[in-house]
Tab-separated table of C-alpha atoms in Angstrom:
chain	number	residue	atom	x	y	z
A	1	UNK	CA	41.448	-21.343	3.019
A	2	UNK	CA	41.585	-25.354	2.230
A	3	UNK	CA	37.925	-25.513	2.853
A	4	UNK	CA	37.064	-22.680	0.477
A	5	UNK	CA	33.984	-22.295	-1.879
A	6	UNK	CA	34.767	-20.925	-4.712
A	7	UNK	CA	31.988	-18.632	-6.188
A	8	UNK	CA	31.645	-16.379	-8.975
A	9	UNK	CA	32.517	-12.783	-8.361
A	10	UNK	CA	29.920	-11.493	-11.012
A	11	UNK	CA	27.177	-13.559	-9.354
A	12	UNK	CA	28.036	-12.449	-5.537
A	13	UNK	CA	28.208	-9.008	-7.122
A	14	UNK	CA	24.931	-9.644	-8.772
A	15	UNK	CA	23.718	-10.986	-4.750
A	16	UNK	CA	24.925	-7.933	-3.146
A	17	UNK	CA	23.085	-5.725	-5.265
A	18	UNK	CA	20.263	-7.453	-4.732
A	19	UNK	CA	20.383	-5.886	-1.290
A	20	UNK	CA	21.260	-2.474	-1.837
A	21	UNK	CA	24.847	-2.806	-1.416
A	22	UNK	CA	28.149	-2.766	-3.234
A	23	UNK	CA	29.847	-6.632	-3.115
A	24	UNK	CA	32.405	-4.577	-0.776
A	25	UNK	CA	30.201	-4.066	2.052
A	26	UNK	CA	27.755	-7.067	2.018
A	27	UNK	CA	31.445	-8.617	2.370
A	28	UNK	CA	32.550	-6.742	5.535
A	29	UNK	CA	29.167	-7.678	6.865
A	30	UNK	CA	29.778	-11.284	6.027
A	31	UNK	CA	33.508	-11.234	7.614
A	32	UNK	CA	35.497	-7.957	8.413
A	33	UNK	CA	38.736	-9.932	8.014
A	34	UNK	CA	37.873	-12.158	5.240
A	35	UNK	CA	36.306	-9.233	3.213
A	36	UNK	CA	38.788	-9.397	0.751
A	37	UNK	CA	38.928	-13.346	0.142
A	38	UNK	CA	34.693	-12.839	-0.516
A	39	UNK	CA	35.591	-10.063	-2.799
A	40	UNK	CA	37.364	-12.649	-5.335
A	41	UNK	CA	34.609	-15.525	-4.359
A	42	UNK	CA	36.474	-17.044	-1.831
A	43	UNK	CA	33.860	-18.067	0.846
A	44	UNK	CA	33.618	-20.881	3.391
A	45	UNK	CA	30.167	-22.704	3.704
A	46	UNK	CA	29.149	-20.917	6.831
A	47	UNK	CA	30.238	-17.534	4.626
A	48	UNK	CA	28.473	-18.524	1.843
A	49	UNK	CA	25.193	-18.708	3.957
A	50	UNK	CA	25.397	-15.639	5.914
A	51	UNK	CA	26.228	-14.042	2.209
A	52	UNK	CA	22.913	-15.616	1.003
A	53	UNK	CA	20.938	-14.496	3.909
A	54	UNK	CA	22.336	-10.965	4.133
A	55	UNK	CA	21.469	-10.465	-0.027
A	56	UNK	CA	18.501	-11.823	0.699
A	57	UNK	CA	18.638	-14.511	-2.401
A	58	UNK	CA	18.475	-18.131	-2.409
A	59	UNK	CA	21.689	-20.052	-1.217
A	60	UNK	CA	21.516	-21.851	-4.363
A	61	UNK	CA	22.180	-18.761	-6.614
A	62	UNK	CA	25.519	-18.858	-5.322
A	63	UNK	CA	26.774	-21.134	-7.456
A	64	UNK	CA	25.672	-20.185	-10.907
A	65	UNK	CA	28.524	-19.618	-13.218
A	66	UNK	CA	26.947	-15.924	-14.046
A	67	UNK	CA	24.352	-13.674	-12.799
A	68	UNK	CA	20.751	-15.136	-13.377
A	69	UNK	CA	19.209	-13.244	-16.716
A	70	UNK	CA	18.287	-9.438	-15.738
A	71	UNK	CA	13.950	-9.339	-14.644
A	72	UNK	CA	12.168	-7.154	-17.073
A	73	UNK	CA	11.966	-3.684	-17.428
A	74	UNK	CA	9.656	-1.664	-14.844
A	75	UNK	CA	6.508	-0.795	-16.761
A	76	UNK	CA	7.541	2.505	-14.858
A	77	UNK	CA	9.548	5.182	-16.016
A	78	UNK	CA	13.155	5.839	-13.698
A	79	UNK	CA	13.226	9.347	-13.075
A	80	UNK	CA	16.259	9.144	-10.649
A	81	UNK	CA	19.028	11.053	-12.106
A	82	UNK	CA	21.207	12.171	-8.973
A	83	UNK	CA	25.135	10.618	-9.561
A	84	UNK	CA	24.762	8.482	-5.591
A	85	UNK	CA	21.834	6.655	-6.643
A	86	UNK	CA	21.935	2.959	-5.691
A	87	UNK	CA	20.639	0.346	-8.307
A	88	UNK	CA	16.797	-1.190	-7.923
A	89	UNK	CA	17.229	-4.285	-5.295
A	90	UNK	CA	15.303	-6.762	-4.734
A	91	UNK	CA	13.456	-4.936	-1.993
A	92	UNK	CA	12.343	-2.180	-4.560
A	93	UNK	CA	11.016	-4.935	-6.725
A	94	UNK	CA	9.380	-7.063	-4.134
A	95	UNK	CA	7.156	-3.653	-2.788
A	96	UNK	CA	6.211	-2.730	-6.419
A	97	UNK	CA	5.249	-6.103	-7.267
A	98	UNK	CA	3.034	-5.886	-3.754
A	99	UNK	CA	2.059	-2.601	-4.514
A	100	UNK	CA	0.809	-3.544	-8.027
A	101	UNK	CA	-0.731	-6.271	-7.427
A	102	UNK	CA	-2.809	-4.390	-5.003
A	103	UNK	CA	-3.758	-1.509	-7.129
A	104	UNK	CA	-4.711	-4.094	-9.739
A	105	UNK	CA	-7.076	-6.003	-7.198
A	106	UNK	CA	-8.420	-2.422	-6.518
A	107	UNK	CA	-9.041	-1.689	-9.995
A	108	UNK	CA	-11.054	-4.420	-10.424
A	109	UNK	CA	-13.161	-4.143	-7.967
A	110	UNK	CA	-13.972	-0.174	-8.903
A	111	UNK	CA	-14.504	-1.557	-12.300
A	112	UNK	CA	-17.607	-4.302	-10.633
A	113	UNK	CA	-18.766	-1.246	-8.876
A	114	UNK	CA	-19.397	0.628	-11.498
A	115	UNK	CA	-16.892	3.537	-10.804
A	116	UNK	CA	-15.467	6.732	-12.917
A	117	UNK	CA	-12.801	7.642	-13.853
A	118	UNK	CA	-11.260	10.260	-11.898
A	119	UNK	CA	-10.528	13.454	-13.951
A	120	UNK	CA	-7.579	15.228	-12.100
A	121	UNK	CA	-5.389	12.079	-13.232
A	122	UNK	CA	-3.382	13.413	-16.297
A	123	UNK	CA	-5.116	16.028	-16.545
A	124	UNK	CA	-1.938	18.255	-17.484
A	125	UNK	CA	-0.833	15.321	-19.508
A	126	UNK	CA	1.623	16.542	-22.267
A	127	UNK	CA	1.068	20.245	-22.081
A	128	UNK	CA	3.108	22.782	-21.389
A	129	UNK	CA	2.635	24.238	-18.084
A	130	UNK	CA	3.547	26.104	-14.707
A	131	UNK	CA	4.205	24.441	-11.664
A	132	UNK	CA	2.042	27.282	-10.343
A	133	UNK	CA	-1.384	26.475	-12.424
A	134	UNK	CA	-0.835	22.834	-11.473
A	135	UNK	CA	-0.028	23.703	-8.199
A	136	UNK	CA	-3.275	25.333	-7.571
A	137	UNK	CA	-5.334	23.104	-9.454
A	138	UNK	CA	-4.068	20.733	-7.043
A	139	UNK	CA	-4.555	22.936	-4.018
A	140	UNK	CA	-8.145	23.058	-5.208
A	141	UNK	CA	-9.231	19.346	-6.350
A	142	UNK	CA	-8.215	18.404	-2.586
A	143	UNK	CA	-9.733	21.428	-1.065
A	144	UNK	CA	-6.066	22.091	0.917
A	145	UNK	CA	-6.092	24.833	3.557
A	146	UNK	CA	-3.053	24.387	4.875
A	147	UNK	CA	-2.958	27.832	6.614
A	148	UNK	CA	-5.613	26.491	9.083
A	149	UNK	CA	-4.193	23.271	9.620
A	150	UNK	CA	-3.352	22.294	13.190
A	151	UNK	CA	-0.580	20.523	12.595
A	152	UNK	CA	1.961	20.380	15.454
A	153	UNK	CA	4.416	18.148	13.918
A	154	UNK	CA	5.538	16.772	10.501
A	155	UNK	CA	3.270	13.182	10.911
A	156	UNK	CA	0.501	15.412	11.258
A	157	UNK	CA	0.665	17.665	8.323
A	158	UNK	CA	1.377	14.674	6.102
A	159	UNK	CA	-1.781	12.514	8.022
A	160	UNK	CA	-3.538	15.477	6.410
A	161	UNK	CA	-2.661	15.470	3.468
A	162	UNK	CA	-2.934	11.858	3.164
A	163	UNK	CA	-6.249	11.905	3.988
A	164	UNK	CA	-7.720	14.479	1.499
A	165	UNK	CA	-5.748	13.050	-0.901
A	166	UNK	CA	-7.186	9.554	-0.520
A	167	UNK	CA	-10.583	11.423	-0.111
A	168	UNK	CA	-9.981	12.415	-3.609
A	169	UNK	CA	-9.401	8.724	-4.955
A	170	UNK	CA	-5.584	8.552	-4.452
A	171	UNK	CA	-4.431	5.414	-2.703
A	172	UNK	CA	-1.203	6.627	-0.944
A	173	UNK	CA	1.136	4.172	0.609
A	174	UNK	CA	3.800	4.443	2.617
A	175	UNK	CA	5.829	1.671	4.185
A	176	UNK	CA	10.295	1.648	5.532
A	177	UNK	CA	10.606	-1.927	5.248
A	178	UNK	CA	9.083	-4.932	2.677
A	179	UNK	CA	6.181	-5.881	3.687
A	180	UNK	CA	5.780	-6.635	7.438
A	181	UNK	CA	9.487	-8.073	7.286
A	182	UNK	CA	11.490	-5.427	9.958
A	183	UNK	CA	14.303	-7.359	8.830
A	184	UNK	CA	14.384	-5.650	5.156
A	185	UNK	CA	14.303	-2.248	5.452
A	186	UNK	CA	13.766	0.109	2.634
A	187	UNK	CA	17.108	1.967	1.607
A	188	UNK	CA	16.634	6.069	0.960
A	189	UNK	CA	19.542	5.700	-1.644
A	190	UNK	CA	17.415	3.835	-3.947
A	191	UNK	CA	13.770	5.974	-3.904
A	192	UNK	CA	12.155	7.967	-1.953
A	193	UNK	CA	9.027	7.417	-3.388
A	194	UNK	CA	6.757	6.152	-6.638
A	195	UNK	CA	3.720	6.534	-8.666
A	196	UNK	CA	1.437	4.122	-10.616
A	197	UNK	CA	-0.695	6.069	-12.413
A	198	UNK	CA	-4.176	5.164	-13.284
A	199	UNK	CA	-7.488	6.760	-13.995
A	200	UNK	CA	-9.364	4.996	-10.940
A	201	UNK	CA	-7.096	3.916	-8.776
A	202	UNK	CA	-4.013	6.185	-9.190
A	203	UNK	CA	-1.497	5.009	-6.648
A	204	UNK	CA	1.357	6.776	-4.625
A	205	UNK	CA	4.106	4.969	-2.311
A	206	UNK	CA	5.948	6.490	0.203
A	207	UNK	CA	9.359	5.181	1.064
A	208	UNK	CA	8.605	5.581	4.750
A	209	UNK	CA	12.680	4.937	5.448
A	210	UNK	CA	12.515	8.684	4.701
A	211	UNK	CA	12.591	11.065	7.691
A	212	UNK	CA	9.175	12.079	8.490
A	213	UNK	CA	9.990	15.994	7.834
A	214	UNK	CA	10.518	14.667	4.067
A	215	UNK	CA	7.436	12.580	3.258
A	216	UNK	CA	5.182	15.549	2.946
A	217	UNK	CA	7.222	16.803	0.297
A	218	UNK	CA	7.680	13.073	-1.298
A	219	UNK	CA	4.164	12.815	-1.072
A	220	UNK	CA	3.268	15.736	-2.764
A	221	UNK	CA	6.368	15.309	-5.325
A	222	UNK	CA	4.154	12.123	-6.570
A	223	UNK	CA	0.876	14.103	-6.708
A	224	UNK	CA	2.470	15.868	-9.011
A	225	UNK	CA	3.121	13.201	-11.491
A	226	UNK	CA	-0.676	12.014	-10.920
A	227	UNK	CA	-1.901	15.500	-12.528
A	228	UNK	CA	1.013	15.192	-15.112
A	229	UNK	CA	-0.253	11.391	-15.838
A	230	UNK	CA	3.183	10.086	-15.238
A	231	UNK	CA	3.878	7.059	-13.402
A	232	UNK	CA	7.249	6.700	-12.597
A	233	UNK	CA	10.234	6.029	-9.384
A	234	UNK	CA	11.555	9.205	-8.270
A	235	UNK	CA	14.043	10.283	-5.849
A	236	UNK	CA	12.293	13.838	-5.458
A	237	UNK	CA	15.765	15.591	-3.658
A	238	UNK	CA	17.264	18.990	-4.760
A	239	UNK	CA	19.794	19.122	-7.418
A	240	UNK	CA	17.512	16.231	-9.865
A	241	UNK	CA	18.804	16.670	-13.500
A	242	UNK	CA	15.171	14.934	-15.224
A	243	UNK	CA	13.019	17.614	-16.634
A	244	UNK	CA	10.192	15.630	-15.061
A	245	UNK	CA	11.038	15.653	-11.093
A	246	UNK	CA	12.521	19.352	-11.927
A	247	UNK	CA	8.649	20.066	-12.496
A	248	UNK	CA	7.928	17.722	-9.672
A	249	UNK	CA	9.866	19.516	-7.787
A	250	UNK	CA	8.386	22.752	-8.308
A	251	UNK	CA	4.602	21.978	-8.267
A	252	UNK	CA	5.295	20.111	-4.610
A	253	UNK	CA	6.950	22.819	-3.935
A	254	UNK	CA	4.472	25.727	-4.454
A	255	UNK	CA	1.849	23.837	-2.884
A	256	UNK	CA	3.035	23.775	0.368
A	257	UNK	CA	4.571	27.468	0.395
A	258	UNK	CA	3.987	29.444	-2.093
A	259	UNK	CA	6.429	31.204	-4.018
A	260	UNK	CA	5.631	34.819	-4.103
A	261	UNK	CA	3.962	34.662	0.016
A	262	UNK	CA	7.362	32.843	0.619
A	263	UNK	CA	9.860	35.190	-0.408
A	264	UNK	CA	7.747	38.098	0.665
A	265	UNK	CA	7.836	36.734	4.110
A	266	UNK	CA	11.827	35.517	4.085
A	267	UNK	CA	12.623	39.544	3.401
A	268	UNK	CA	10.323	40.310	6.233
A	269	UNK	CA	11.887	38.177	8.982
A	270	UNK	CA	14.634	39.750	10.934
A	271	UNK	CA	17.160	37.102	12.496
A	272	UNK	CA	19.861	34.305	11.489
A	273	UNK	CA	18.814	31.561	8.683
A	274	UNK	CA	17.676	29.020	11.085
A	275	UNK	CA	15.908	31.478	13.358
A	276	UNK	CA	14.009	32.708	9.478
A	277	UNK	CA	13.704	29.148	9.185
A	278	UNK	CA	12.313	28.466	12.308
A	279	UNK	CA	9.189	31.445	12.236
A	280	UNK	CA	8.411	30.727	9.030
A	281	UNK	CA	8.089	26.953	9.417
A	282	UNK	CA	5.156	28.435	11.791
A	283	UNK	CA	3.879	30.669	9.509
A	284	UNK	CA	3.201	27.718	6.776
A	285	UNK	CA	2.455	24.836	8.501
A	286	UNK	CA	5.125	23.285	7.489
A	287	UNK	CA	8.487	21.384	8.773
A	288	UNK	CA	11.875	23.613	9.011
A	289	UNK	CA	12.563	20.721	6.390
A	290	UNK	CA	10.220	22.068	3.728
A	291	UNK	CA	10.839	25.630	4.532
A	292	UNK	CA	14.736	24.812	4.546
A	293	UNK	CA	14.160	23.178	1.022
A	294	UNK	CA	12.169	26.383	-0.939
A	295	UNK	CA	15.002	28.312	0.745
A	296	UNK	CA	17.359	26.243	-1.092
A	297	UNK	CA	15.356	26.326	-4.527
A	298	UNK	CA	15.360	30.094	-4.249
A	299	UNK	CA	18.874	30.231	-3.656
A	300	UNK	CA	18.439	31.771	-0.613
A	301	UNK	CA	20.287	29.414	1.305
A	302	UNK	CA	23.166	27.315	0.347
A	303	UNK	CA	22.928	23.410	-0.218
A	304	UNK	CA	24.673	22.596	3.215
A	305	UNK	CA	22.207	24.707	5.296
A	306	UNK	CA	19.333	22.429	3.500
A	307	UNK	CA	21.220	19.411	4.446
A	308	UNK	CA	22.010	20.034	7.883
A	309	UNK	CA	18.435	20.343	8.300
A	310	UNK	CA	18.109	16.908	6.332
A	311	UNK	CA	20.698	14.893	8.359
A	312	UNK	CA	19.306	16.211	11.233
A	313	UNK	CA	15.737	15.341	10.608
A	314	UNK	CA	17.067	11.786	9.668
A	315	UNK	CA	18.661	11.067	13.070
A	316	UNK	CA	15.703	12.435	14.710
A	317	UNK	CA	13.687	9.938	13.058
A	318	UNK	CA	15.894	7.598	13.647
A	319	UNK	CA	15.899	7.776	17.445
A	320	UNK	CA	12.006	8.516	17.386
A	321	UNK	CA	12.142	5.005	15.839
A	322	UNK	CA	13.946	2.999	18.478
A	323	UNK	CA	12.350	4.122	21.436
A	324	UNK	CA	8.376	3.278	19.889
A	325	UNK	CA	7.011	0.642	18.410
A	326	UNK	CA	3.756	2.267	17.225
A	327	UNK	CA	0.310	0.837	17.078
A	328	UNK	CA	0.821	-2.290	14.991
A	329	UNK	CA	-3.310	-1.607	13.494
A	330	UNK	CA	-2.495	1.980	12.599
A	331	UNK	CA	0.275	1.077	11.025
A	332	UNK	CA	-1.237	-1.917	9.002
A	333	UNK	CA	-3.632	0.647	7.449
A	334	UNK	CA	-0.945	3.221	7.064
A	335	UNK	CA	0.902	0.753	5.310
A	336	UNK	CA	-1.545	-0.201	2.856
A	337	UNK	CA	-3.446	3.122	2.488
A	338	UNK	CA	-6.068	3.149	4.677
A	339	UNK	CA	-9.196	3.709	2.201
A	340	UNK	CA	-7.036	0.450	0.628
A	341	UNK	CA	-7.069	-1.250	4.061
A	342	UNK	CA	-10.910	-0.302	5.065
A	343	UNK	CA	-12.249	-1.159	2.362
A	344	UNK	CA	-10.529	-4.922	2.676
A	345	UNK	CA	-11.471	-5.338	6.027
A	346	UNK	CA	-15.016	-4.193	5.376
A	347	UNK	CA	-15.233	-6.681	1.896
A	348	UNK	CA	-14.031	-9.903	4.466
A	349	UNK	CA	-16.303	-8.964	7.125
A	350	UNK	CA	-18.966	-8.744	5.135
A	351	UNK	CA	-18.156	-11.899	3.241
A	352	UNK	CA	-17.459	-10.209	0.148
A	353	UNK	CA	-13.841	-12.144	0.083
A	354	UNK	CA	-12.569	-14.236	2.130
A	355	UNK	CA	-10.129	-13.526	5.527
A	356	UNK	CA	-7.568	-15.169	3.706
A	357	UNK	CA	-8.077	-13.090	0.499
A	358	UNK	CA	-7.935	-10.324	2.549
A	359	UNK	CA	-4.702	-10.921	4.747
A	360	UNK	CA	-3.012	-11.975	1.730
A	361	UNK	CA	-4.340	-8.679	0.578
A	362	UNK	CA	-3.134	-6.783	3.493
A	363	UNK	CA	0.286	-9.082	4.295
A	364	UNK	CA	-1.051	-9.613	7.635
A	365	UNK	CA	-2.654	-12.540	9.595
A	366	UNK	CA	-6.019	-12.986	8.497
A	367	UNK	CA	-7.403	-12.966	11.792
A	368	UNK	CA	-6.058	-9.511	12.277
A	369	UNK	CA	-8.387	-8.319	9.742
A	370	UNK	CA	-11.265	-8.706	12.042
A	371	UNK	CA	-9.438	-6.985	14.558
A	372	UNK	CA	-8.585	-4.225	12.508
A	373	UNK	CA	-11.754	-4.102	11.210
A	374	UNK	CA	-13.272	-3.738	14.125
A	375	UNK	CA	-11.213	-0.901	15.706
A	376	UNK	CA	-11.630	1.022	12.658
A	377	UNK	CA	-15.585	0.659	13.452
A	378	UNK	CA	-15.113	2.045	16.957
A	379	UNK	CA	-13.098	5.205	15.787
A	380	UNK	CA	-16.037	5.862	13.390
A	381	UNK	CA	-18.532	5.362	15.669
């Protein structure tokens, strides 16, 4: 390679991870063939670039001697603890810095209105406790029936919850990619969710990457940590070693199926484990996910029965995904929480900030706020 660049390894390494990947496979995205020769910072200029575009990082960067210095610590605890998980990229960083500087905005604004605190948040705050008695306390702050819920498929048990949770004060999130940019998708590896805890404007963010069988759970997973007062990034999956998402775990868990109903009703079905599976997802209201996962925690399955169910949820969001687009206005508010969003759209309409505040707000055109805003009045009306 006479026309090679010649780049530090530590600071493509550095690049790659800024995208979620090992320097290995950003490489074989760069160049199959020339994977190697990236490897040990061999690049030509067109290499270099697609490098730079693919980790997402300024061109420039390239050509530091070392790795620019490390960003500072999350103000956020790390609760991941499972041996695959991928290191924080850029992508994680650039939603919680979004994210934050929404819920501060937020904040504020409860603060001018005069708002109280909300008294579930932390309200099991260093104590010693059962999943159970949080569990129900939970169950009864957001006034959960989720016997009677007519929920025919996974987005609909979690629009539910979603919406008594935010009814309660909760601003819940959930979003696959950064932003509005489909070009950056969200990676499962690194989260699956996160909480920033606060006494008026708790906040919960739903890595929407996820299948759709596994945000209820998720979502749930980081009530948890609101009624714990812990704000923190989890990965919420079986098989966690932290003491905190083990509780997590367990309160999500007996929220949506109860422990003692559960295994009451997995003795009284007749049949194989995925026809159990199957009448008792009906039974709860729940997906064949969830019921597959207390299964699991009960060791009444083994971990590959749970995963086949996981995988399999996966691809079926995953081709759900290709063949829809969605409603770009129901997503915007899904995206930002839609008491979040609503209450935006209502502030710029009624001149209480500006469309620009607003859209910068919402990471959208401002002019779709008026749209939005507008729709949302029809739905109500």
């Amino acid at each position: 390679m006479t026309d090679a660049l010649h780049l530090s390894p530590p600071v493509l390494d550095w690049a790659a991870h800024q995208a979620g990947s090992s320097l290995r496979e950003l490489a074989e995205r760069v160049s199959t063939r020339a994977a190697a020769n990236i490897e040990r910072g061999e690049l030509t200029a067109a290499q270099a670039m697609k490098f730079a575009k693919e980790a997402g990082v300024p061109f420039g960067y390239l050509f530091l001697p070392e790795p620019p210095p490390q960003r500072q610590p999350l103000p956020i605890a790390d609760f991941r603890t499972l041996p695959d998980k991928h290191p924080l990229s850029k992508d994680f960083y650039d939603v919680f810095d979004d994210i934050e500087f929404k819920q501060a905005w937020y904040r504020e604004y409860l603060l001018r209105e005069g708002a109280a605190p909300l008294p579930f948040v932390g309200r099991f705050a260093g104590q010693r406790v059962k999943a159970g008695t949080v569990a129900d306390d939970i169950r009864g702050t957001l006034k959960l029936e989720l016997n009677s819920v007519a929920a025919r498929n996974a987005d609909d048990l979690y629009s539910y919850l979603v919406t008594k949770a935010e009814a309660a004060g909760v601003l819940i999130f959930k979003n696959g990619i950064v932003g509005n940019n489909t070009h950056r998708p969200l990676s499962v590896s690194e989260f699956r969710g996160f909480v920033i805890n606060d006494d008026l404007a708790p906040v919960v963010f739903v890595n929407g990457a996820d299948a759709p069988a596994a945000w209820t759970f998720t979502l749930v997973h980081e009530l948890a940590h609101v009624w714990l007062g812990e704000s923190g990034i989890s990965d919420s999956a079986p098989g966690s070693q932290n003491k905190h998402e083990i509780l997590c775990n367990a309160i999500a868990a007996e929220v949506l199926v109860p422990q003692i109903e559960f295994a009451k009703a997995w003795s009284a079905v007749q049949g194989t484990v995925p026809e159990k599976i199957s009448l008792l997802r009906q039974q709860f209201r729940v997906s064949g996910l969830v019921i597959a996962r207390r299964a699991l925690d009960l060791q009444l399955v083994p971990h590959d029965v749970y995963d086949a169910f996981y995988q399999d949820a996966r691809r079926r969001s995953a081709s759900k995904g290709k063949e829809s687009g969605g409603d770009f206005y129901l997503t915007l508010a899904v995206r930002n929480s839609k008491s979040f969003s609503r209450k935006v759209a209502a502030l710029a309409t009624s001149g209480g900030i500006s469309f620009r505040e607003a859209g910068q707000l919402l990471n959208t055109n401002p002019n779709n706020v008026a749209v939005f805003h507008a729709k949302q009045r029809a739905l109500s009306a």
